[in-house]
Amino acid sequence: MIMRVMGEGQFEVGESHLNRLNELDEELLTALESGDEEHFRGALGELLAAVKTFGTPLPVDSLEPSDLILPDAEASIDEVRELLRAEGDGLIPGVPE
């Protein structure tokens, strides 16, 4: 799965990591619902760090379409809420069972 982190590029992340990314996505949703800025910053930072850790960066000149787009680390709570409205239920899609 190819994930774009806005302003940072694309990362190819294997399906084996999606469960962990979903857990971090759930934590981000909880932080958004609480409106707690510190909790939100920590949760967003953890999610983005995991994508970069588990993912392989694609070359800057790559023209691969992104399967999903994640906000950058500086995104506001309102910007992420708006992105979630566009995406649906969370930023990371669930793993089919």
XYZ file of C-alpha atoms in Angstrom:
97
model
C 0.000 0.000 0.000
C 1.369 3.409 -0.922
C 0.851 6.136 1.656
C 1.606 9.788 1.045
C 2.563 11.956 3.995
C 1.730 15.481 2.889
C 4.896 17.484 2.361
C 7.172 14.482 2.956
C 6.611 12.034 0.101
C 5.340 8.508 -0.432
C 6.041 5.327 1.505
C 5.251 1.772 0.482
C 3.946 -0.077 3.541
C 3.328 -3.826 3.611
C -0.064 -5.188 4.639
C 1.570 -6.951 7.580
C 1.883 -3.536 9.281
C -1.697 -2.363 8.736
C -3.004 -3.774 12.027
C -0.492 -1.692 14.013
C -1.234 1.370 11.892
C -4.955 0.833 12.529
C -4.290 0.783 16.282
C -2.449 4.091 15.998
C -5.246 5.466 13.816
C -7.771 4.560 16.529
C -5.646 6.411 19.085
C -5.624 9.441 16.792
C -9.424 9.282 16.493
C -9.716 9.163 20.293
C -7.441 12.194 20.571
C -9.499 14.087 17.989
C -12.714 13.327 19.835
C -11.249 14.531 23.118
C -9.981 17.760 21.557
C -6.826 17.438 23.675
C -4.077 19.116 21.643
C -1.207 17.344 23.430
C -2.832 13.913 23.009
C -3.569 14.734 19.348
C 0.043 15.812 18.639
C 1.414 12.657 20.250
C -0.993 10.345 18.410
C -0.385 11.982 15.031
C 3.370 11.893 15.593
C 3.258 8.182 16.474
C 1.181 7.331 13.400
C 3.477 9.227 11.046
C 6.599 7.778 12.670
C 5.208 4.258 12.237
C 4.487 4.854 8.545
C 8.070 6.034 8.067
C 9.476 3.151 10.128
C 7.457 0.387 8.451
C 7.431 1.968 5.002
C 10.010 2.170 2.275
C 10.334 5.679 0.823
C 9.579 5.899 -2.875
C 11.854 8.012 -5.076
C 10.885 11.679 -5.204
C 10.339 11.474 -8.957
C 8.039 8.428 -8.644
C 4.583 8.862 -10.166
C 2.846 6.079 -8.253
C -0.736 6.855 -7.195
C -1.188 6.993 -3.424
C -3.663 4.584 -1.820
C -4.163 7.067 0.991
C -2.959 10.479 2.067
C -1.913 11.364 5.606
C -1.593 14.867 7.030
C 1.805 16.292 7.879
C 2.995 16.534 11.481
C 2.032 20.211 11.663
C -1.605 19.685 10.657
C -4.168 21.158 13.023
C -6.934 19.220 14.727
C -9.457 20.910 12.424
C -7.464 20.007 9.290
C -7.293 16.354 10.335
C -11.011 16.328 11.178
C -11.733 17.652 7.687
C -9.507 14.975 6.136
C -11.335 12.309 8.141
C -14.685 13.556 6.878
C -13.398 13.112 3.326
C -11.842 9.682 4.014
C -14.591 8.168 6.125
C -13.791 6.051 9.181
C -10.183 6.805 10.112
C -7.139 7.547 8.016
C -5.889 3.963 7.675
C -8.209 1.422 6.027
C -9.036 -1.738 7.919
C -7.482 -5.060 7.046
C -9.919 -7.475 5.379
C -10.599 -10.551 7.489
